[in-house]
Coordinates of N, CA and C in Angstrom, one line a residue:
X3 N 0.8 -1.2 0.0 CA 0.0 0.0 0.0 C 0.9 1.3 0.0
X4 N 2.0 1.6 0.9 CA 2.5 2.2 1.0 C 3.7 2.5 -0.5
X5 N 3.9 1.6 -1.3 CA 4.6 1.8 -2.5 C 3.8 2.1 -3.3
X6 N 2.9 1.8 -3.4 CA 1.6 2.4 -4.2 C 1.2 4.4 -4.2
X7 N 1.2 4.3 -2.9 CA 1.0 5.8 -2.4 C 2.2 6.7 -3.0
X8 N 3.4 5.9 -2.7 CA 4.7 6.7 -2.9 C 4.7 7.1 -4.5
X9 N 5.0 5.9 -5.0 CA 4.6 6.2 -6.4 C 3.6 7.3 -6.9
X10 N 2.1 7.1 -6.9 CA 1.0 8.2 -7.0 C 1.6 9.8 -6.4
X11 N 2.4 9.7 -5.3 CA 2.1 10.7 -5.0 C 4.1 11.4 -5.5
X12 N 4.9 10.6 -6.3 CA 6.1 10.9 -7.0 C 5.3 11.6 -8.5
X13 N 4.6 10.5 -9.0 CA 3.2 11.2 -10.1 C 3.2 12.1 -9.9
X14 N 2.3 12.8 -9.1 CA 1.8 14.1 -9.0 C 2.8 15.0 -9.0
X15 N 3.9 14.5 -8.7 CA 5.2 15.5 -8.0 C 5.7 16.3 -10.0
X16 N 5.4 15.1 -10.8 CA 6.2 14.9 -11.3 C 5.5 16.2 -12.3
X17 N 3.6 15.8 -12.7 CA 3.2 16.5 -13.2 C 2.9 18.1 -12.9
X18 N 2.7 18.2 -11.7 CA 3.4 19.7 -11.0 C 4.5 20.2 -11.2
X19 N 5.7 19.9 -11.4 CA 6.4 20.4 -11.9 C 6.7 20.5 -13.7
X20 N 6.1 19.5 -14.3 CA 6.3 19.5 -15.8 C 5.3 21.0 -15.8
X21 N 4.1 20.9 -15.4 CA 3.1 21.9 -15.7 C 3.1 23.5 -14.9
X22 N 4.6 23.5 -13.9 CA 5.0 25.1 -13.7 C 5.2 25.7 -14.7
X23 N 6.4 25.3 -15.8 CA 7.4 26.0 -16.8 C 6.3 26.0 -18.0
X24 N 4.8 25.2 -18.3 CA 4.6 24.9 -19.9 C 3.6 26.2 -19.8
X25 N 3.8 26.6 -21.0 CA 2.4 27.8 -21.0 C 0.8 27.0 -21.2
X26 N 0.5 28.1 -20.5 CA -1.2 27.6 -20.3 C -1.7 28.2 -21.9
X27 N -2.8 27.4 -21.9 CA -3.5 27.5 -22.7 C -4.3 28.5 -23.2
X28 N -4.4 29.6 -22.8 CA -5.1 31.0 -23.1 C -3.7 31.1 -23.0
X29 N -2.5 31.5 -23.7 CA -1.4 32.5 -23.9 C -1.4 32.2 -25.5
X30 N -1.5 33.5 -25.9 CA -1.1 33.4 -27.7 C -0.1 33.3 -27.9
X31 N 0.2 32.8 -29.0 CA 1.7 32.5 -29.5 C 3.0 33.9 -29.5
X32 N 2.1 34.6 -29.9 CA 3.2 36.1 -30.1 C 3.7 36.5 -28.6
X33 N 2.5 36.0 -27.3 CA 3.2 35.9 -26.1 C 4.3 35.3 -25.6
X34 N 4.0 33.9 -26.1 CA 4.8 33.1 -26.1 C 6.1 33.5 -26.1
X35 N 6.2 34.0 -27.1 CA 7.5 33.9 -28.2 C 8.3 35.4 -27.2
X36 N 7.4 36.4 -26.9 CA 7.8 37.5 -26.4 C 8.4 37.4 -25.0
X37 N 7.7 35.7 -24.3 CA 8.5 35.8 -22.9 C 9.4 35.0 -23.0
X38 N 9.9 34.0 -24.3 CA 11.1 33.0 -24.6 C 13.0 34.5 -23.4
X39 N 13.4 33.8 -22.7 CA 14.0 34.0 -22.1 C 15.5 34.3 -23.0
X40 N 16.4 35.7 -22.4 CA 17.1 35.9 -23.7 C 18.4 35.6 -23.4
X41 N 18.5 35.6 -22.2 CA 19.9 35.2 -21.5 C 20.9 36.4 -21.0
X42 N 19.8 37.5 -21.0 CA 20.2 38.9 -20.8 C 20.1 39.3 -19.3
X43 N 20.9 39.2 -18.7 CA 20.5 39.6 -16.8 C 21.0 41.0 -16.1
X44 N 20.1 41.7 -16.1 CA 19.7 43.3 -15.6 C 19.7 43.6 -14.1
X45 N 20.5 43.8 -13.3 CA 20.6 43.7 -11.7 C 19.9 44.8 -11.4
X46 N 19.6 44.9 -10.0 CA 19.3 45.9 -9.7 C 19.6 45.8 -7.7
X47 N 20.3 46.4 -7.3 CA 21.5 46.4 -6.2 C 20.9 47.1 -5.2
X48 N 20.3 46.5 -3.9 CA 19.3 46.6 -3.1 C 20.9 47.3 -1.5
X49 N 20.8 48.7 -1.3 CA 21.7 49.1 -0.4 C 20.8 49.4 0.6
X50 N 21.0 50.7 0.9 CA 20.3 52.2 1.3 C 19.2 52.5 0.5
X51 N 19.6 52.3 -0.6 CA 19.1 52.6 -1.8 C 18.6 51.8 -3.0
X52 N 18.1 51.8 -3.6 CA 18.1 50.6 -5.3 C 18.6 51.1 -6.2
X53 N 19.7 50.6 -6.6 CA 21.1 51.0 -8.4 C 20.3 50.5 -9.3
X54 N 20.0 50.5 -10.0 CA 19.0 51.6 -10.7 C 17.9 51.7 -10.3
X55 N 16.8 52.5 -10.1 CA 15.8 52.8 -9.2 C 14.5 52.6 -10.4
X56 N 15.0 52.8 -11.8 CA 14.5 52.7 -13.1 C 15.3 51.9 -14.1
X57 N 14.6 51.4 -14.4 CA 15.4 49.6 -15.4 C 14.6 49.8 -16.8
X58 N 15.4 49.9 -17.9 CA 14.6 49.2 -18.9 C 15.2 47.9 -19.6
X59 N 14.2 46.9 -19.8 CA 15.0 45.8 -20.8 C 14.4 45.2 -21.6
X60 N 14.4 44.1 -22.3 CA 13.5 43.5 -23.5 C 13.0 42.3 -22.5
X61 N 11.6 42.2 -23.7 CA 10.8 41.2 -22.6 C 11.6 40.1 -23.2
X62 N 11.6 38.9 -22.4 CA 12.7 37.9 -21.8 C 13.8 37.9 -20.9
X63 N 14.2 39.1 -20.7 CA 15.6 39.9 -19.9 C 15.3 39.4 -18.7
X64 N 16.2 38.8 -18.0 CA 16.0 38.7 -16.5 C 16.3 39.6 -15.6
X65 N 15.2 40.1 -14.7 CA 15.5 41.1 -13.6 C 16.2 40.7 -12.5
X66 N 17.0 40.8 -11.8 CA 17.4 40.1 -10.6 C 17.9 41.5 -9.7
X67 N 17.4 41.2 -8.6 CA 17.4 41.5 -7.1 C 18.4 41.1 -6.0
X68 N 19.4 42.1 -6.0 CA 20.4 41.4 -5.2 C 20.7 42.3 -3.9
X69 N 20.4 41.2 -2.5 CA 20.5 42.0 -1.5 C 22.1 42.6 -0.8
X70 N 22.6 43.4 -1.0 CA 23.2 43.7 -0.6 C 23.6 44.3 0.6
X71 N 22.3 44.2 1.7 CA 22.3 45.0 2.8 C 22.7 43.8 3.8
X72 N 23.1 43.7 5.3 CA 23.1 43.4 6.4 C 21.9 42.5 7.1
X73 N 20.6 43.3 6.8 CA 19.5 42.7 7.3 C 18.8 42.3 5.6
X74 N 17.5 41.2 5.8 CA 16.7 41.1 4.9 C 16.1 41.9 5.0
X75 N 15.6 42.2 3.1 CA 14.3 42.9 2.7 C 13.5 42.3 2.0
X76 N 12.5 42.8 2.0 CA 10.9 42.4 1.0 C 10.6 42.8 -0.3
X77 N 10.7 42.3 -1.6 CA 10.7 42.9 -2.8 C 9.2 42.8 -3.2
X78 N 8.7 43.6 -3.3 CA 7.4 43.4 -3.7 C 6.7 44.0 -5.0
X79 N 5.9 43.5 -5.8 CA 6.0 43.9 -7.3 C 4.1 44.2 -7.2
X80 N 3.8 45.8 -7.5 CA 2.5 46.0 -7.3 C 1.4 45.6 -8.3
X81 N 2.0 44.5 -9.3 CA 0.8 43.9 -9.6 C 0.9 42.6 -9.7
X82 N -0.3 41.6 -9.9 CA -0.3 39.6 -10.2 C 1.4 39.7 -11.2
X83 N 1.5 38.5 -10.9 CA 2.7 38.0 -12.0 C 2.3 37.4 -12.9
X84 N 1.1 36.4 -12.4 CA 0.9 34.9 -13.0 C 0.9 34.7 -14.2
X85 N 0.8 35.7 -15.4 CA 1.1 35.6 -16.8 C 1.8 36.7 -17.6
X86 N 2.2 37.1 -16.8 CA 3.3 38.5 -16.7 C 4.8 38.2 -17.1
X87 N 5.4 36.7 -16.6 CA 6.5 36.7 -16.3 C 7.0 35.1 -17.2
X88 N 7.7 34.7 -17.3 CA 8.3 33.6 -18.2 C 9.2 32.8 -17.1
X89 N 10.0 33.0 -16.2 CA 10.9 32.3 -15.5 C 10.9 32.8 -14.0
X90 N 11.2 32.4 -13.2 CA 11.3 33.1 -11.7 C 12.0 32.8 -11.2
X91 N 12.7 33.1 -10.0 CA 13.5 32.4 -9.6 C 13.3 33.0 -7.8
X92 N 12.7 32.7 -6.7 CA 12.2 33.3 -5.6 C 11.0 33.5 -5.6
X93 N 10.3 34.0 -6.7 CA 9.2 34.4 -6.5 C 7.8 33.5 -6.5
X94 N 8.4 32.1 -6.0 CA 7.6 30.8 -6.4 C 6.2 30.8 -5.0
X95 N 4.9 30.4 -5.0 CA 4.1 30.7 -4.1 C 4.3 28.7 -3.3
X96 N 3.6 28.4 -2.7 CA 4.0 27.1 -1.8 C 3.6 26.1 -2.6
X97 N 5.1 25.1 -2.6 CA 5.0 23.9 -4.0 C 5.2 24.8 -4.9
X98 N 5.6 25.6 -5.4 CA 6.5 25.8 -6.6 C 4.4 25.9 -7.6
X99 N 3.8 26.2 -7.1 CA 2.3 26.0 -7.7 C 1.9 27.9 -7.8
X100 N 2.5 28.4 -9.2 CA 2.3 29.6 -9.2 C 2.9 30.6 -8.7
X101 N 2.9 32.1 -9.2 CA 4.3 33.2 -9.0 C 3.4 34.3 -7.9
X102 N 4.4 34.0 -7.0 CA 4.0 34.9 -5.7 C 5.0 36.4 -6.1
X103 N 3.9 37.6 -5.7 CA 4.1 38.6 -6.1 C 5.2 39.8 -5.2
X104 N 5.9 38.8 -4.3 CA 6.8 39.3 -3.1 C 7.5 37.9 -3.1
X105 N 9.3 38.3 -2.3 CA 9.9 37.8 -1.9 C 10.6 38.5 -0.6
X106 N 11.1 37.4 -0.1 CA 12.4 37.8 1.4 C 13.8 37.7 0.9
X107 N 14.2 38.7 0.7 CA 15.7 37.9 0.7 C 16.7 38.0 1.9
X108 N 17.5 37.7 2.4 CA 18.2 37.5 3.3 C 19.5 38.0 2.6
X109 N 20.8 38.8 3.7 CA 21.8 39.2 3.1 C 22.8 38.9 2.3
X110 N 22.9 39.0 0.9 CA 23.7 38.4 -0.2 C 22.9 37.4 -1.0
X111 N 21.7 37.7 -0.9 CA 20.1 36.5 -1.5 C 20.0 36.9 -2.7
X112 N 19.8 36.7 -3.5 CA 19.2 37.1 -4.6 C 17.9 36.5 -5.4
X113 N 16.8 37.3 -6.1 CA 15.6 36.9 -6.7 C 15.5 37.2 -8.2
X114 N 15.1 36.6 -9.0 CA 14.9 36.8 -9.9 C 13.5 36.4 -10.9
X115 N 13.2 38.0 -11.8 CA 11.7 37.2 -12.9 C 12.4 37.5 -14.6
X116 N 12.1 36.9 -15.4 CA 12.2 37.3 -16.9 C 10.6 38.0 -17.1
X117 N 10.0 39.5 -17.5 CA 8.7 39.9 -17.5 C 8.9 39.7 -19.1
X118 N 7.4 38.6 -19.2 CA 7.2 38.7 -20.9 C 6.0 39.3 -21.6
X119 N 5.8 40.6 -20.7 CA 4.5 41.5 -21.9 C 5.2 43.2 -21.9
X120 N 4.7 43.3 -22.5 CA 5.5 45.0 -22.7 C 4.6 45.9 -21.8
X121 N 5.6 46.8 -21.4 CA 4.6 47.7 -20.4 C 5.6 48.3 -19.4
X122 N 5.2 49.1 -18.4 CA 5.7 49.5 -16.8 C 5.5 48.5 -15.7
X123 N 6.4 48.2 -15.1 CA 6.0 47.8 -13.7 C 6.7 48.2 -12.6
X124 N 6.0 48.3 -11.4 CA 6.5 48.9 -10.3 C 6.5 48.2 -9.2
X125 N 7.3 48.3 -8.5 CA 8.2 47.9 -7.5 C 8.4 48.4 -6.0
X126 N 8.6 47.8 -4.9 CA 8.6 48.4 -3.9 C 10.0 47.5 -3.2
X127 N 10.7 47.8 -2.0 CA 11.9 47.1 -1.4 C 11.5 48.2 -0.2
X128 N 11.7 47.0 1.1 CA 11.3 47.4 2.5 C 11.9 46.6 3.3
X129 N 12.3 47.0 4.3 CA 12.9 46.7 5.3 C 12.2 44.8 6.0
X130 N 12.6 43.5 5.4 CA 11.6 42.7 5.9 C 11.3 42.8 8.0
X131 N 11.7 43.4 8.2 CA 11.8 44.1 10.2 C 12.3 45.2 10.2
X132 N 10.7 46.0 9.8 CA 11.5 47.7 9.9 C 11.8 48.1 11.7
X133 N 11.5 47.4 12.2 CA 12.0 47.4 13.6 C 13.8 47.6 14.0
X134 N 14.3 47.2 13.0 CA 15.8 47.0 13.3 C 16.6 47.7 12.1
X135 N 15.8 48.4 11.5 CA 16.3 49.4 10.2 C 16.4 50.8 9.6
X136 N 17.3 51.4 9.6 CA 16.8 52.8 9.0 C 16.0 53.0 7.5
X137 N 16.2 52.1 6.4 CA 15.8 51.7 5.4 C 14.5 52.6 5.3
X138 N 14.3 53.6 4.5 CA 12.7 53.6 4.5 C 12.6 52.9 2.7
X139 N 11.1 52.5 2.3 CA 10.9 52.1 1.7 C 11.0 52.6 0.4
X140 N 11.1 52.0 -0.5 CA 12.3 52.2 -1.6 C 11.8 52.0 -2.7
X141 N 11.2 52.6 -3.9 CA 10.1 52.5 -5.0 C 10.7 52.5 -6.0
X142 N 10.5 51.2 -7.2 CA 11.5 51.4 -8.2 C 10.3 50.8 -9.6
X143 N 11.2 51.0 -10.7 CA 10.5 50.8 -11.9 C 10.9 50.2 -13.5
X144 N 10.3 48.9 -13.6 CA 10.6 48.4 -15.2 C 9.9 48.3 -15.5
X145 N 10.6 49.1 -16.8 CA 10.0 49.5 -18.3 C 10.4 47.8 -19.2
X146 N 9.2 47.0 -19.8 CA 9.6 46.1 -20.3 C 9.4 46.8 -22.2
X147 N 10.2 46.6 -22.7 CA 10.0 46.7 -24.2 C 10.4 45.7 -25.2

C-alpha cells in the first residue's frame, strides 16, 4: 500500500512540476514567443538605496534582485505576475504552484523574474523588520519593451 502511495504521490510531484514551466493555454503564440528568455540579466542592487531605481529591458531579460544589505528585505512587485513573467527564480508561491508577487531575501540573496509583456511595472523594497532598520521604503521601476 504504501509503495503504491509513494509512487501516485512521485506522479503528481512529477506532473506539477512539468506543468509550472509549460504555457497555459489562453497564452497566444506572439506571447509566447515574447517571454522566450534571452539570456540577458539586468541587476538591480538593493543598499540604502536601489542602483537603478529605473530599469529598462526586453521582454525575456531577467530582472534580478540582489541584497546587498546586512538585514533582509521584502521585494514586492504591485501587480499579479501569473502571466506576466516567463521564469522566476524566488518568487515561487508554496510547491512551486504559481508566482507569488513578493519575496524575502536574506543578506547576499538574490531573486529573480524574466517579465514577458511589454509595459511599466512597479516595484517596492522594504525593510523585511522595519524594527531593526533605517531603510525607509524604496520605489522602483521596469520599463519592459
Amino acid at each position: 500500500m504504501k509503495t503504491a502511495l509513494h509512487s501516485l504521490l512521485a506522479l503528481a510531484l512529477v506532473s506539477l512540476a512539468a506543468c509550472s514551466n509549460s504555457p497555459t493555454a489562453s497564452k497566444t503564440r506572439s506571447e509566447m514567443e515574447a517571454g522566450t528568455k534571452t539570456g540577458m540579466v539586468k541587476n538591480i542592487v538593493i543598499k540604502e538605496t536601489i542602483v537603478p531605481d529605473a530599469l529598462t529591458v526586453r521582454a525575456g531579460d531577467e530582472v534580478r534582485w540582489i541584497n546587498q544589505r546586512q538585514d533582509s528585505v521584502t521585494v514586492t512587485i504591485d501587480e499579479p505576475l501569473e502571466h506576466n513573467v516567463s521564469c522566476r527564480n524566488g518568487f515561487s508561491k508554496a510547491m512551486g504552484m504559481g508566482v507569488d508577487n513578493s519575496t524575502t531575501l536574506s543578506s547576499n540573496e538574490t531573486a529573480g523574474l524574466c517579465f514577458s509583456r511589454i509595459g511599466t511595472v512597479k516595484y517596492s523594497v522594504r525593510p523585511a523588520d522595519e524594527t531593526k532598520t533605517s531603510m525607509a521604503n524604496t520605489h522602483g521601476s521596469i520599463t519592459v519593451q
